Coordinates of C-alpha atoms in Angstrom, one line a residue:
M1134 CA 106.7 158.5 75.3
P1135 CA 105.3 160.6 78.2
P1136 CA 101.6 160.2 78.8
T1137 CA 98.8 162.6 78.2
T1138 CA 97.3 163.9 81.4
R1139 CA 93.6 163.2 81.6
S1140 CA 91.0 165.2 83.6
P1141 CA 93.6 167.4 85.4
A1142 CA 92.4 169.2 88.5
A1143 CA 91.8 172.9 87.7
P1144 CA 94.9 174.8 89.0
G1145 CA 94.2 177.7 91.4
T1146 CA 96.0 179.9 93.9
P1147 CA 94.7 179.8 97.4
P1148 CA 94.3 183.1 99.4
A1149 CA 97.5 184.3 100.9
S1150 CA 96.3 183.3 104.4
R1151 CA 95.4 179.8 103.3
V1152 CA 97.9 177.3 104.5
R1153 CA 97.6 174.0 102.7
R1154 CA 97.9 170.8 104.8
V1155 CA 99.9 167.8 103.5
A1156 CA 99.6 164.5 105.2
V1157 CA 102.4 162.0 104.5
I1158 CA 101.7 158.4 105.4
A1159 CA 104.6 156.3 106.7
A1160 CA 103.6 152.7 106.2
P1161 CA 106.3 150.5 107.8
P1162 CA 108.9 149.7 106.8
V1163 CA 109.0 153.2 105.2
S1164 CA 111.7 154.6 103.0
M1165 CA 113.5 157.4 105.0
F1166 CA 114.4 159.2 101.9
N1167 CA 110.8 159.1 100.5
L1168 CA 109.6 160.4 103.9
A1169 CA 112.0 163.3 104.0
I1170 CA 111.3 164.7 100.6
P1171 CA 107.8 166.2 101.3
E1172 CA 108.8 167.7 104.6
M1173 CA 112.0 169.2 103.1
L1174 CA 110.3 170.8 100.1
F1175 CA 106.9 171.9 101.4
G1176 CA 108.6 173.3 104.5
K1177 CA 110.6 175.7 102.3
V1178 CA 107.5 177.3 100.8
E1179 CA 106.9 180.8 102.0
I1180 CA 103.9 182.9 100.9
D1181 CA 103.6 186.6 101.9
G1182 CA 106.0 186.0 104.8
G1183 CA 104.2 182.9 106.1
P1184 CA 104.3 179.2 105.5
G1185 CA 102.5 177.9 102.5
Y1186 CA 102.1 174.4 103.8
E1187 CA 101.7 172.5 107.0
T1188 CA 103.3 169.0 106.7
V1189 CA 102.3 166.3 109.1
I1190 CA 103.7 162.7 109.1
C1191 CA 101.3 160.0 110.2
A1192 CA 101.3 156.2 110.5
P1193 CA 98.8 153.4 111.0
D1194 CA 100.2 152.9 114.5
P1195 CA 101.7 156.0 116.1
G1196 CA 105.0 155.6 117.8
P1197 CA 108.1 153.8 116.6
V1198 CA 107.9 153.1 112.9
T1199 CA 110.5 150.8 111.2
T1200 CA 112.3 152.0 108.1
T1201 CA 113.8 150.1 105.2
G1202 CA 117.2 151.0 106.6
G1203 CA 116.6 149.1 109.8
L1204 CA 116.2 152.2 112.0
D1205 CA 113.1 153.3 113.9
L1206 CA 111.4 156.7 113.6
V1207 CA 109.0 158.0 116.1
V1208 CA 105.8 159.2 114.4
P1209 CA 103.4 160.7 116.9
H1210 CA 100.3 161.0 114.6
G1211 CA 97.9 158.3 113.5
L1212 CA 95.9 158.2 110.3
E1213 CA 93.3 160.5 111.7
A1214 CA 95.7 163.3 110.7
V1215 CA 94.7 162.6 107.1
E1216 CA 91.2 163.9 107.6
G1217 CA 92.2 167.6 107.7
A1218 CA 94.6 167.4 104.8
D1219 CA 94.3 168.8 101.3
T1220 CA 97.0 166.5 99.9
V1221 CA 97.8 163.0 101.0
I1222 CA 101.2 161.5 100.0
L1223 CA 102.0 157.8 100.5
A1224 CA 105.8 157.3 100.9
G1225 CA 107.4 154.1 99.5
S1226 CA 107.3 151.1 101.8
G1227 CA 109.1 147.8 101.9
A1228 CA 105.7 146.1 102.4
Y1229 CA 104.4 147.3 99.1
E1230 CA 103.0 143.8 98.2
D1231 CA 100.9 143.6 101.3
P1232 CA 99.6 147.2 102.1
D1233 CA 98.0 147.8 105.5
P1234 CA 94.1 147.6 105.1
R1235 CA 93.8 150.7 107.3
V1236 CA 95.9 152.7 104.8
L1237 CA 93.8 151.5 102.0
D1238 CA 90.6 152.6 103.8
V1239 CA 92.1 156.0 104.4
L1240 CA 93.1 156.4 100.8
R1241 CA 89.6 155.4 99.6
A1242 CA 88.0 157.9 102.0
S1243 CA 90.4 160.6 100.8
A1244 CA 89.5 160.0 97.2
V1245 CA 85.8 160.2 98.0
G1246 CA 86.5 163.4 99.9
G1247 CA 88.1 165.0 96.9
K1248 CA 91.6 165.2 98.3
R1249 CA 94.7 165.2 96.0
I1250 CA 96.5 161.9 96.5
A1251 CA 100.1 161.1 95.5
S1252 CA 102.6 158.3 95.9
I1253 CA 106.3 158.1 95.8
C1254 CA 108.1 155.0 94.5
T1255 CA 106.4 151.8 95.7
G1256 CA 103.5 153.8 97.3
A1257 CA 101.8 153.3 94.0
F1258 CA 101.1 149.6 94.9
A1259 CA 98.8 150.7 97.8
L1260 CA 97.0 153.3 95.5
A1261 CA 96.4 150.5 93.0
E1262 CA 95.3 148.0 95.7
A1263 CA 92.8 150.7 96.9
G1264 CA 91.4 150.9 93.4
L1265 CA 92.5 154.5 92.8
L1266 CA 94.6 153.7 89.8
D1267 CA 92.1 151.6 87.8
G1268 CA 91.9 153.2 84.3
R1269 CA 94.4 155.9 85.3
A1270 CA 97.8 156.6 83.9
A1271 CA 100.4 155.9 86.6
T1272 CA 104.0 155.0 87.2
T1273 CA 106.4 153.6 89.9
Y1274 CA 110.0 152.7 90.3
W1275 CA 111.2 151.0 87.1
A1276 CA 112.3 147.8 88.8
Y1277 CA 108.8 147.3 90.2
R1278 CA 106.8 148.2 87.1
P1279 CA 106.5 144.6 85.8
L1280 CA 105.1 143.5 89.1
L1281 CA 102.6 146.4 89.4
A1282 CA 101.5 145.7 85.8
A1283 CA 101.0 142.0 86.6
R1284 CA 99.1 142.5 89.8
H1285 CA 97.0 145.4 88.6
P1286 CA 96.3 145.1 84.8
A1287 CA 93.6 147.9 85.0
V1288 CA 96.3 150.5 85.6
D1289 CA 97.5 152.4 82.5
L1290 CA 101.2 152.0 83.5
Q1291 CA 103.6 154.5 81.9
D1292 CA 107.3 153.9 81.2
D1293 CA 110.2 156.3 81.2
V1294 CA 108.5 159.2 83.0
L1295 CA 109.4 160.9 86.3
F1296 CA 105.9 161.2 87.5
V1297 CA 102.3 161.2 86.2
Q1298 CA 99.2 163.1 87.1
D1299 CA 95.9 161.8 86.1
G1300 CA 93.2 164.0 87.6
P1301 CA 93.7 164.4 91.4
V1302 CA 96.0 161.4 91.6
L1303 CA 99.8 161.6 91.1
T1304 CA 102.4 158.8 91.1
S1305 CA 106.2 159.1 90.8
S1306 CA 108.9 156.7 89.9
G1307 CA 111.7 156.0 92.5
Y1308 CA 113.9 158.1 94.7
A1309 CA 114.6 161.6 93.3
A1310 CA 111.5 161.6 91.1
G1311 CA 109.6 162.2 94.4
I1312 CA 111.4 165.6 94.5
D1313 CA 110.0 166.4 91.0
L1314 CA 106.5 165.4 92.0
C1315 CA 106.5 167.6 95.1
L1316 CA 107.9 170.5 93.2
H1317 CA 105.2 170.0 90.6
V1318 CA 102.6 170.2 93.4
I1319 CA 104.1 173.4 94.7
R1320 CA 104.1 174.8 91.2
T1321 CA 100.5 173.9 90.6
D1322 CA 99.5 175.6 93.9
H1323 CA 101.7 178.6 93.9
G1324 CA 103.3 179.0 90.5
A1325 CA 106.7 178.5 88.8
A1326 CA 108.5 181.3 90.6
V1327 CA 107.8 179.8 94.1
A1328 CA 108.6 176.3 92.9
N1329 CA 111.9 177.4 91.4
A1330 CA 112.8 179.3 94.5
V1331 CA 112.2 176.2 96.6
A1332 CA 114.3 174.2 94.2
R1333 CA 117.2 176.6 94.6
L1334 CA 116.9 176.6 98.4
A1335 CA 116.9 172.8 98.4
L1336 CA 119.9 172.7 96.0
V1337 CA 118.0 170.5 93.5
A1338 CA 117.4 170.9 89.8
P1339 CA 114.7 173.4 88.7
V1340 CA 111.2 172.0 88.2
R1341 CA 111.3 169.1 85.7
P1342 CA 107.8 168.3 84.4
G1343 CA 107.3 164.6 84.4
G1344 CA 104.7 163.7 81.8
Q1345 CA 101.8 166.2 81.7
T1346 CA 101.1 167.7 78.3
Q1347 CA 99.7 170.8 80.0
F1348 CA 103.2 171.6 81.1
T1349 CA 105.6 169.8 78.8
Q1350 CA 105.7 167.1 76.2
T1351 CA 109.2 165.6 76.9
P1352 CA 110.5 165.7 80.5
L1353 CA 114.2 166.0 81.1
P1354 CA 115.8 162.8 82.3
P1355 CA 117.5 162.8 85.7
E1356 CA 120.9 164.4 85.7
R1357 CA 123.7 161.8 86.1
G1358 CA 126.8 164.0 86.6
A1359 CA 128.0 167.4 87.7
S1360 CA 131.1 168.3 85.7
F1361 CA 129.1 170.8 83.7
A1362 CA 127.0 172.1 86.6
D1363 CA 128.8 175.4 86.6
T1364 CA 128.2 175.9 82.9
R1365 CA 124.5 175.0 83.3
A1366 CA 124.2 177.5 86.1
W1367 CA 125.9 180.1 84.0
A1368 CA 123.6 179.4 81.1
M1369 CA 120.6 179.8 83.3
E1370 CA 121.7 183.4 84.1
H1371 CA 122.1 184.1 80.3
L1372 CA 119.1 182.5 78.8
D1373 CA 118.1 185.8 77.2
E1374 CA 121.3 185.8 75.2
P1375 CA 121.9 184.0 71.9
L1376 CA 123.8 181.1 73.4
G1377 CA 125.0 178.3 71.2
L1378 CA 127.3 175.3 71.4
T1379 CA 130.4 177.4 71.0
D1380 CA 129.5 179.6 73.9
L1381 CA 128.8 176.7 76.2
A1382 CA 131.9 174.9 75.2
R1383 CA 134.0 178.1 75.7
H1384 CA 132.6 178.5 79.2
A1385 CA 133.2 174.9 80.1
G1386 CA 136.8 175.0 78.6
V1387 CA 136.3 172.0 76.3
S1388 CA 135.7 171.4 72.6
V1389 CA 132.2 171.5 71.1
R1390 CA 132.5 167.7 70.5
T1391 CA 133.5 167.0 74.1
L1392 CA 130.7 169.3 75.4
S1393 CA 128.0 167.6 73.3
R1394 CA 129.1 164.1 74.3
R1395 CA 129.6 164.7 78.0
F1396 CA 126.6 167.1 78.4
H1397 CA 124.3 164.4 76.9
A1398 CA 125.9 161.8 79.2
E1399 CA 125.1 164.0 82.2
T1400 CA 121.6 165.3 81.4
G1401 CA 120.2 162.8 78.9
V1402 CA 119.6 165.5 76.3
S1403 CA 121.8 167.6 74.0
P1404 CA 123.0 171.0 75.1
L1405 CA 120.6 172.8 72.7
Q1406 CA 117.6 170.6 73.8
W1407 CA 118.5 171.5 77.4
L1408 CA 118.7 175.2 76.5
L1409 CA 115.3 175.1 74.8
H1410 CA 113.7 173.4 77.7
Q1411 CA 115.0 176.0 80.2
R1412 CA 113.9 178.8 77.9
V1413 CA 110.4 177.5 77.7
E1414 CA 110.4 177.1 81.5
R1415 CA 111.6 180.7 81.9
A1416 CA 108.9 181.9 79.5
K1417 CA 106.2 180.1 81.6
E1418 CA 107.5 181.6 84.8
L1419 CA 107.4 185.1 83.2
L1420 CA 103.9 184.5 81.9
E1421 CA 102.8 183.6 85.4
T1422 CA 104.6 186.4 87.3
T1423 CA 104.8 189.4 84.9
S1424 CA 102.6 191.4 82.5
L1425 CA 105.4 191.8 79.9
P1426 CA 104.1 192.0 76.3
M1427 CA 104.7 188.8 74.4
D1428 CA 107.6 190.2 72.2
R1429 CA 109.5 191.4 75.3
L1430 CA 108.8 188.2 77.2
A1431 CA 110.0 186.1 74.2
R1432 CA 113.3 188.1 74.2
A1433 CA 113.7 187.9 78.0
S1434 CA 113.3 184.1 77.9
G1435 CA 115.7 183.6 74.9
L1436 CA 113.0 182.4 72.5
G1437 CA 113.5 185.4 70.3
T1438 CA 110.1 186.4 68.9
A1439 CA 106.5 186.2 69.9
D1440 CA 105.9 183.7 67.1
S1441 CA 108.7 181.5 68.4
L1442 CA 107.3 181.7 71.9
R1443 CA 103.8 180.8 70.7
Q1444 CA 105.2 177.8 68.6
H1445 CA 107.2 176.3 71.5
L1446 CA 104.6 176.9 74.2
L1447 CA 101.9 175.3 72.0
R1448 CA 104.1 172.3 71.4
R1449 CA 104.9 171.9 75.1
T1450 CA 101.7 172.8 76.8
G1451 CA 98.9 172.8 74.2
L1452 CA 98.2 176.4 75.2
T1453 CA 98.9 179.7 73.5
P1454 CA 100.9 182.2 75.6
S1455 CA 97.8 184.3 76.2
A1456 CA 95.8 181.3 77.3
Y1457 CA 98.6 180.1 79.5
R1458 CA 98.8 183.5 81.2
S1459 CA 95.1 183.6 81.6
S1460 CA 95.0 180.2 83.3
F1461 CA 98.2 180.4 85.4
S1462 CA 98.9 184.1 86.1
R1463 CA 99.7 184.9 89.7
L1464 CA 99.0 188.6 89.2
T1465 CA 95.7 190.0 90.5
G1466 CA 93.4 190.9 87.7
A1467 CA 95.7 189.4 85.0
G1468 CA 94.0 189.1 81.7
T1469 CA 95.0 187.8 78.2
A1470 CA 97.6 190.3 77.2

């Protein structure tokens, strides 16, 4: 079961001119894929015609940094680059069992300074070694969870989640879950519309919440196939219509039974569960970016009625639609319509 987020940092939107700085630490041998994720996603954020983030990659020793693939990357910045960052992300490293003491010192100082701190994959080991995960909910790549649990029993290790946020500290499981974590950070800073736009530009799945009850109760598992990708894309454009299994099967050109079986194999959930998840996500986006009355918003997101909208949003986020809009609206002067 996904964990309950504790003591989440209060969400807020920075002024339009405010460019947030993200420092990504490359501790050798660093995962090239982990390292590329933050730069790729944060670099696509545009706010009012300008960049939303400045991403800087740094290392304990500037210069050539070895990777887990055997190649060397040239990283010109040292760990002093972390000092001016709002968010610090530690990429996964092959040296996860013996983290660099200099990295641990920087992580501890960042925590004291109130920075948001995140890890991708095995980066969680350094966060745990620095003492930042004691008593916190956290996760890492599934193959390494037993070792992390054995080495750091004070960590409230979570299974079967894409990522976890506990206060200002975030951890993700392996590989593509780092994408979900970064999209979640973008959503927290700038809202669902911006995060979904970045996902589309990067040709990745829309934002998939990974374990925070303030956003969702059950994250979607990673997609494992693409044969129904066109049907999913078509459904996303028709969420406001009364789509059912027959409609999806007709579009895919298969029987309802085949659709249900193969759709679940690809997404990890049934077609109707997937539709509901996307409709709730659409409702949250509309709550954040429009002033539509609740009954119109419910119809536009495919949830039907204001009562249905309230029921599903409460179940997924713990907030009523009005409370969600009041907390997350990106409209100037938005209230509790």
